[in-house]
Short mmCIF file of C-alpha atoms in Angstrom, two decimals:
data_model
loop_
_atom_site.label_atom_id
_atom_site.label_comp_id
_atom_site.label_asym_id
_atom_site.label_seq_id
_atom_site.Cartn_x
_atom_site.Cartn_y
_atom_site.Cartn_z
CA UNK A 15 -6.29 15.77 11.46
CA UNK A 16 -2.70 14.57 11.81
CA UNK A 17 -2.13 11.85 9.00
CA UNK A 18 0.44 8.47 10.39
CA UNK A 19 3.87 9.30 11.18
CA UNK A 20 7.07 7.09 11.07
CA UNK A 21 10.53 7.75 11.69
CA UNK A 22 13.10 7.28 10.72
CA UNK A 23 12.42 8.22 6.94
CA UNK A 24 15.72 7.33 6.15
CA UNK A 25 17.90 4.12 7.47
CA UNK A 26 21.38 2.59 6.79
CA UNK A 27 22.65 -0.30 8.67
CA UNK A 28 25.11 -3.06 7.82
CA UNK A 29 23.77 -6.71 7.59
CA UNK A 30 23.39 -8.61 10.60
CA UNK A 31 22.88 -5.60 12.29
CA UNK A 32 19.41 -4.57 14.21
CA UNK A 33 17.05 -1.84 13.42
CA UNK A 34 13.92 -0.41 14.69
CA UNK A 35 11.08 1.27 13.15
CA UNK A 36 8.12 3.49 14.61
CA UNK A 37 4.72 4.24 13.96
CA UNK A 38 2.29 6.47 15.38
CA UNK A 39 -1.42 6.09 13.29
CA UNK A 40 -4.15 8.55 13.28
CA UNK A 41 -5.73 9.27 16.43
CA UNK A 42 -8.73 6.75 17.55
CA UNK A 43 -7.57 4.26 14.64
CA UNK A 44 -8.14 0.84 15.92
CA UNK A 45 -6.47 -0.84 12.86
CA UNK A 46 -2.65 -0.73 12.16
CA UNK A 47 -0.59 -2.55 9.63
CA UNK A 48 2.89 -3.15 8.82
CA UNK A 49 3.43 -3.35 4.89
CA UNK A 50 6.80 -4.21 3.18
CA UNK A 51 7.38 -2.27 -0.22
CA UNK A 52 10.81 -3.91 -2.25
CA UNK A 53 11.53 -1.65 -4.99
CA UNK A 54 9.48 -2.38 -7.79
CA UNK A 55 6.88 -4.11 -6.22
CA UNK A 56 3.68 -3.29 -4.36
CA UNK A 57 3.28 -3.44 -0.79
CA UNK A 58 3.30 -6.69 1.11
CA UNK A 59 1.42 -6.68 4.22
CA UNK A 60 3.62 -8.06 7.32
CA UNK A 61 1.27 -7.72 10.18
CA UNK A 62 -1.95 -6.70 11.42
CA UNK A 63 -2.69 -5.50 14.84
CA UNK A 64 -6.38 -4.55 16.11
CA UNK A 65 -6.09 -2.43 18.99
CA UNK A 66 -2.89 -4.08 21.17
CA UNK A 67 -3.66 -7.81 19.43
CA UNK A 68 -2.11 -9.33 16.42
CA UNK A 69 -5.09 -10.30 13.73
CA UNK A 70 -2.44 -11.71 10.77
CA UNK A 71 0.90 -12.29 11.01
CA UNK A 72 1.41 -14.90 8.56
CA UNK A 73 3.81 -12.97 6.51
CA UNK A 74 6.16 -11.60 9.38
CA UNK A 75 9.49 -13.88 8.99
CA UNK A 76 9.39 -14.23 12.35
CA UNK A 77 12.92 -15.53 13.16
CA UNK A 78 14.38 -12.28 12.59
CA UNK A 79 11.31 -9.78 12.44
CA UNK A 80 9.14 -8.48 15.58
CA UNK A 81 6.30 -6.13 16.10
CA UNK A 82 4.71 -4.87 18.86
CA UNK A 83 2.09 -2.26 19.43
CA UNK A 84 2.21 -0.96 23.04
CA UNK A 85 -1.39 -0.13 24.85
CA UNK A 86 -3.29 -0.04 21.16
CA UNK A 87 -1.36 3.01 19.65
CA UNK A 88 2.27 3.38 18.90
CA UNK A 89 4.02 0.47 17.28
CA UNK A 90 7.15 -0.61 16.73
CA UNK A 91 8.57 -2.86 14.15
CA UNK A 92 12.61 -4.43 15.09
CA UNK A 93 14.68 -6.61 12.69
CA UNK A 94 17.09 -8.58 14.06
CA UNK A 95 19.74 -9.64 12.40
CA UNK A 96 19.04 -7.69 9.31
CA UNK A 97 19.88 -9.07 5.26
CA UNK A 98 20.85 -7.74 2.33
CA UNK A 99 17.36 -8.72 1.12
CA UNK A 100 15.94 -6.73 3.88
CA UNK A 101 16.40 -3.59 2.16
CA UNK A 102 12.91 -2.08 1.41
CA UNK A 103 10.36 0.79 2.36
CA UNK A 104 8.58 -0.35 5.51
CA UNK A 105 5.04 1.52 5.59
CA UNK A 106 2.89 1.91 8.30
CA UNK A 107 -0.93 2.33 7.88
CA UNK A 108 -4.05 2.77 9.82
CA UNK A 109 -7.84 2.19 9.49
CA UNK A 110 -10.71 3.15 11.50
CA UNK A 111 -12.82 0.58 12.13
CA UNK A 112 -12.14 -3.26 13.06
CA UNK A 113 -9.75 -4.17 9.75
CA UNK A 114 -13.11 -4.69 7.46
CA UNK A 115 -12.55 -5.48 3.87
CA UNK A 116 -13.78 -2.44 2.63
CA UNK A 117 -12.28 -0.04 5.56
CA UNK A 118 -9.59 2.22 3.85
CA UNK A 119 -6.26 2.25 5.23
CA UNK A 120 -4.33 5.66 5.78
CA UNK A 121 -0.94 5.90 4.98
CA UNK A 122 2.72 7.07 6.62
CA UNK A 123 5.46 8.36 4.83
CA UNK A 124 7.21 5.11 4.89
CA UNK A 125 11.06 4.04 6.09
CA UNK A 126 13.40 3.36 3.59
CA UNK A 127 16.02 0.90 4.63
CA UNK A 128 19.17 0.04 3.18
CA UNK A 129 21.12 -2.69 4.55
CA UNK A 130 24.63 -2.58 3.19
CA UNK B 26 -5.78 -16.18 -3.15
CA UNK B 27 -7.01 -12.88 -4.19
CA UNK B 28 -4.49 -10.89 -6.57
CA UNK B 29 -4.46 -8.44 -9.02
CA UNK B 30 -2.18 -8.06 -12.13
CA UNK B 31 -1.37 -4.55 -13.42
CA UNK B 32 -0.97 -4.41 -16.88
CA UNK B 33 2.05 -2.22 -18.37
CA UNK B 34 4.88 -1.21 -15.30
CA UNK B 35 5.16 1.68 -16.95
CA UNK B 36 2.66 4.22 -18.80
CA UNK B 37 3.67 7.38 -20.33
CA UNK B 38 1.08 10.19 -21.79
CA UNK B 39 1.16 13.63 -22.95
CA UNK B 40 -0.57 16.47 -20.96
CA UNK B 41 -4.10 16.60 -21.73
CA UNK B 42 -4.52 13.14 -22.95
CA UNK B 43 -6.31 10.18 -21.62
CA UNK B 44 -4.96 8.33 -19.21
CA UNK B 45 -5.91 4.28 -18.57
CA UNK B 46 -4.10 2.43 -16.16
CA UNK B 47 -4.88 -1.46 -16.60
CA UNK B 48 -5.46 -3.69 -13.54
CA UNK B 49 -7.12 -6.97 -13.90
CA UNK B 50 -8.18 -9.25 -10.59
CA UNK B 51 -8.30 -12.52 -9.75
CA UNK B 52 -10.89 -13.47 -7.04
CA UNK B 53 -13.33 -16.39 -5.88
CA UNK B 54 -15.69 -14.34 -4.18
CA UNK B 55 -17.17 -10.85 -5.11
CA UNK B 56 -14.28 -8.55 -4.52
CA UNK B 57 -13.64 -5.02 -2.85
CA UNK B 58 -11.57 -3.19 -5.16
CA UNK B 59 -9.05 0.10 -4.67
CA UNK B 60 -6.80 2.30 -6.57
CA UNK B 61 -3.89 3.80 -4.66
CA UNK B 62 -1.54 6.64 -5.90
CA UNK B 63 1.99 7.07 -4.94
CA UNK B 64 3.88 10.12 -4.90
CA UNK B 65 7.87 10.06 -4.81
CA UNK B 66 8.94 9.57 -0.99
CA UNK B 67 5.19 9.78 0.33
CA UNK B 68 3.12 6.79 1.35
CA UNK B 69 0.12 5.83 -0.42
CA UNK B 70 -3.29 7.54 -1.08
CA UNK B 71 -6.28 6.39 -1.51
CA UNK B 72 -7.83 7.45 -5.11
CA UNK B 73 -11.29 5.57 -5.01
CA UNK B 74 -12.90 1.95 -3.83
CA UNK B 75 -15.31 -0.05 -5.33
CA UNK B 76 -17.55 -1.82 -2.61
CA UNK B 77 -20.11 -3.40 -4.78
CA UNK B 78 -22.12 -0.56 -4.72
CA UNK B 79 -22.07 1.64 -7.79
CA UNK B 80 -19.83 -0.24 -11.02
CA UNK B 81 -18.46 3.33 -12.11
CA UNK B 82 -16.52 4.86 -8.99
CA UNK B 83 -15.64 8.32 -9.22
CA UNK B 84 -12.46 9.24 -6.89
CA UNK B 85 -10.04 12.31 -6.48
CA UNK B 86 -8.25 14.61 -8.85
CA UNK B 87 -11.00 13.44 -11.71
CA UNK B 88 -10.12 9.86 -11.60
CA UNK B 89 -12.69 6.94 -12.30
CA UNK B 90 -12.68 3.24 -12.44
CA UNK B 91 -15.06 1.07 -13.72
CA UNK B 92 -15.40 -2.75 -12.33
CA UNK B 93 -16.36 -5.29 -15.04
CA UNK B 94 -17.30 -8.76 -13.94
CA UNK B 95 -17.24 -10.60 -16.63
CA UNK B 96 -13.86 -8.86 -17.97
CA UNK B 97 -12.43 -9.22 -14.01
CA UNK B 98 -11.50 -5.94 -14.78
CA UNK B 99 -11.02 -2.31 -12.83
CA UNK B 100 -9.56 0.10 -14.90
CA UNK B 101 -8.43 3.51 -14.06
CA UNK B 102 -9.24 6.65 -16.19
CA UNK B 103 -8.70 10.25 -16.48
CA UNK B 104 -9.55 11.97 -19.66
CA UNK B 105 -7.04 14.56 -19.45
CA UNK B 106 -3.42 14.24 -17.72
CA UNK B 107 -2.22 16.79 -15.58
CA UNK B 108 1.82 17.00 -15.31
CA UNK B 109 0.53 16.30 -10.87
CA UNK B 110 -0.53 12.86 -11.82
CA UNK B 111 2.78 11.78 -12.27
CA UNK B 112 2.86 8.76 -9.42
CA UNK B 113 3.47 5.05 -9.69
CA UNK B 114 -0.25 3.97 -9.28
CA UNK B 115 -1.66 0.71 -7.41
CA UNK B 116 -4.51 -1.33 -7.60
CA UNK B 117 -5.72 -3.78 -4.64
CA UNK B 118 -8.11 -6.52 -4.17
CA UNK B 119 -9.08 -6.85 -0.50
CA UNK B 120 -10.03 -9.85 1.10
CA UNK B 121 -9.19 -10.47 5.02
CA UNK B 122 -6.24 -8.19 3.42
CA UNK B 123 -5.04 -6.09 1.02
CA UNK B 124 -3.21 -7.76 -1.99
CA UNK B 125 -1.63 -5.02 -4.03
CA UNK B 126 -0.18 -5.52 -8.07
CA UNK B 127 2.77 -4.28 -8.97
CA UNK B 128 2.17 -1.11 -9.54
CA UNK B 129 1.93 1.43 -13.02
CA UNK B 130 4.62 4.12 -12.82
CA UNK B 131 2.82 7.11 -14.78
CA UNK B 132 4.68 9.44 -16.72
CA UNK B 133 3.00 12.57 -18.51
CA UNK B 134 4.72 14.82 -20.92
CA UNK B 135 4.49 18.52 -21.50
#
């Protein structure tokens, strides 16, 4: 089966510019999740969506950070204005069933972002 | 909170010798535990999960972990390292969410 894809895999953008990200997650996954990965560190989950709804957002800075996943498959993550700070891999993931504890989450390829 | 500490950012080993990659957790209730793997410019993969089944967890490419409770431990093993295990590796403690460490770049020498 197809794994998650993102694009872009690669993206450069000045500061206080916008940028968008997309995700497409395994076919028939109800479960997607945004994760932030700064160099050096593990992933940070930004949000959780389960089907079209948002489960956990509690992470998202949400003054300059959006996500929205249209009819409970693609989604897209937008920052806006980026910062320097921003600059970080941006996975996508999926799981299965309803975002259990023990569900395991399939990977994308990840965007890295470089905000100059 | 759940969290997890990963013990040693960085782990180099020769080819053929064992490999143990530390992670220790930190967690009020019984936990669910997982070991990801990280290849260069790929997302992560899931190596094994501990679900309070079985204490010794056998995953992919010959790995193993074994959860402790009374060390709060889940250490990964191998007990012979392949030059294709070179990753960064990651341990998680799920709760409502996943909490990852660090991470444990892995190194292995021909």
């Amino acid at each position: 089966e197809a794994g998650v894809a993102q694009s872009p895999r690669y993206k450069i953008i000045e500061k206080r510019q916008s940028v968008a990200f997309w995700c497409n997650p395994i076919s028939g996954h109800a479960t997607l999740y945004w994760y932030q990965q700064i160099l050096g560190q593990g992933p940070k989950l930004l949000i959780q969506f389960q089907n079209n709804g948002v489960v956990d957002d509690s992470q998202l800075p949400k003054d300059r950070f959006s996500a929205e996943r249209l009819k409970g498959v693609d989604s897209t993550l937008k920052i806006q204005p980026a910062k320097l700070e921003d600059s970080a891999v941006y996975l996508c993931a999926s799981s299965p069933a309803g975002g259990i504890s023990t569900d395991t989450q399939y990977f994308g390829p990840g965007t890295r972002l470089t905000v100059l | 909170a759940q969290s997890v500490t990963q013990l040693g950012s960085h782990v180099s080993v020769s080819e053929g010798a064992l490999v143990l990659l530390r992670c220790n957790y930190s967690s009020s209730v019984p936990p669910y535990l997982f070991w990801y793997v990280q290849y260069p410019n790929q997302g992560l993969q899931l190596l094994l999960k501990y679900t309070s089944a079985a204490t010794l967890v056998k995953g992919i490419n010959g790995f193993e972990a074994e959860f402790k409770k009374s060390e709060t431990s889940f250490h990964l093993t191998k007990p012979s390292a392949h030059m294709s295990d070179a990753a960064e590796y990651f341990c998680a403690v799920s709760d409502e969410k996943l909490v990852f460490g660090k991470g444990t770049k892995l190194t292995v020498n021909p």
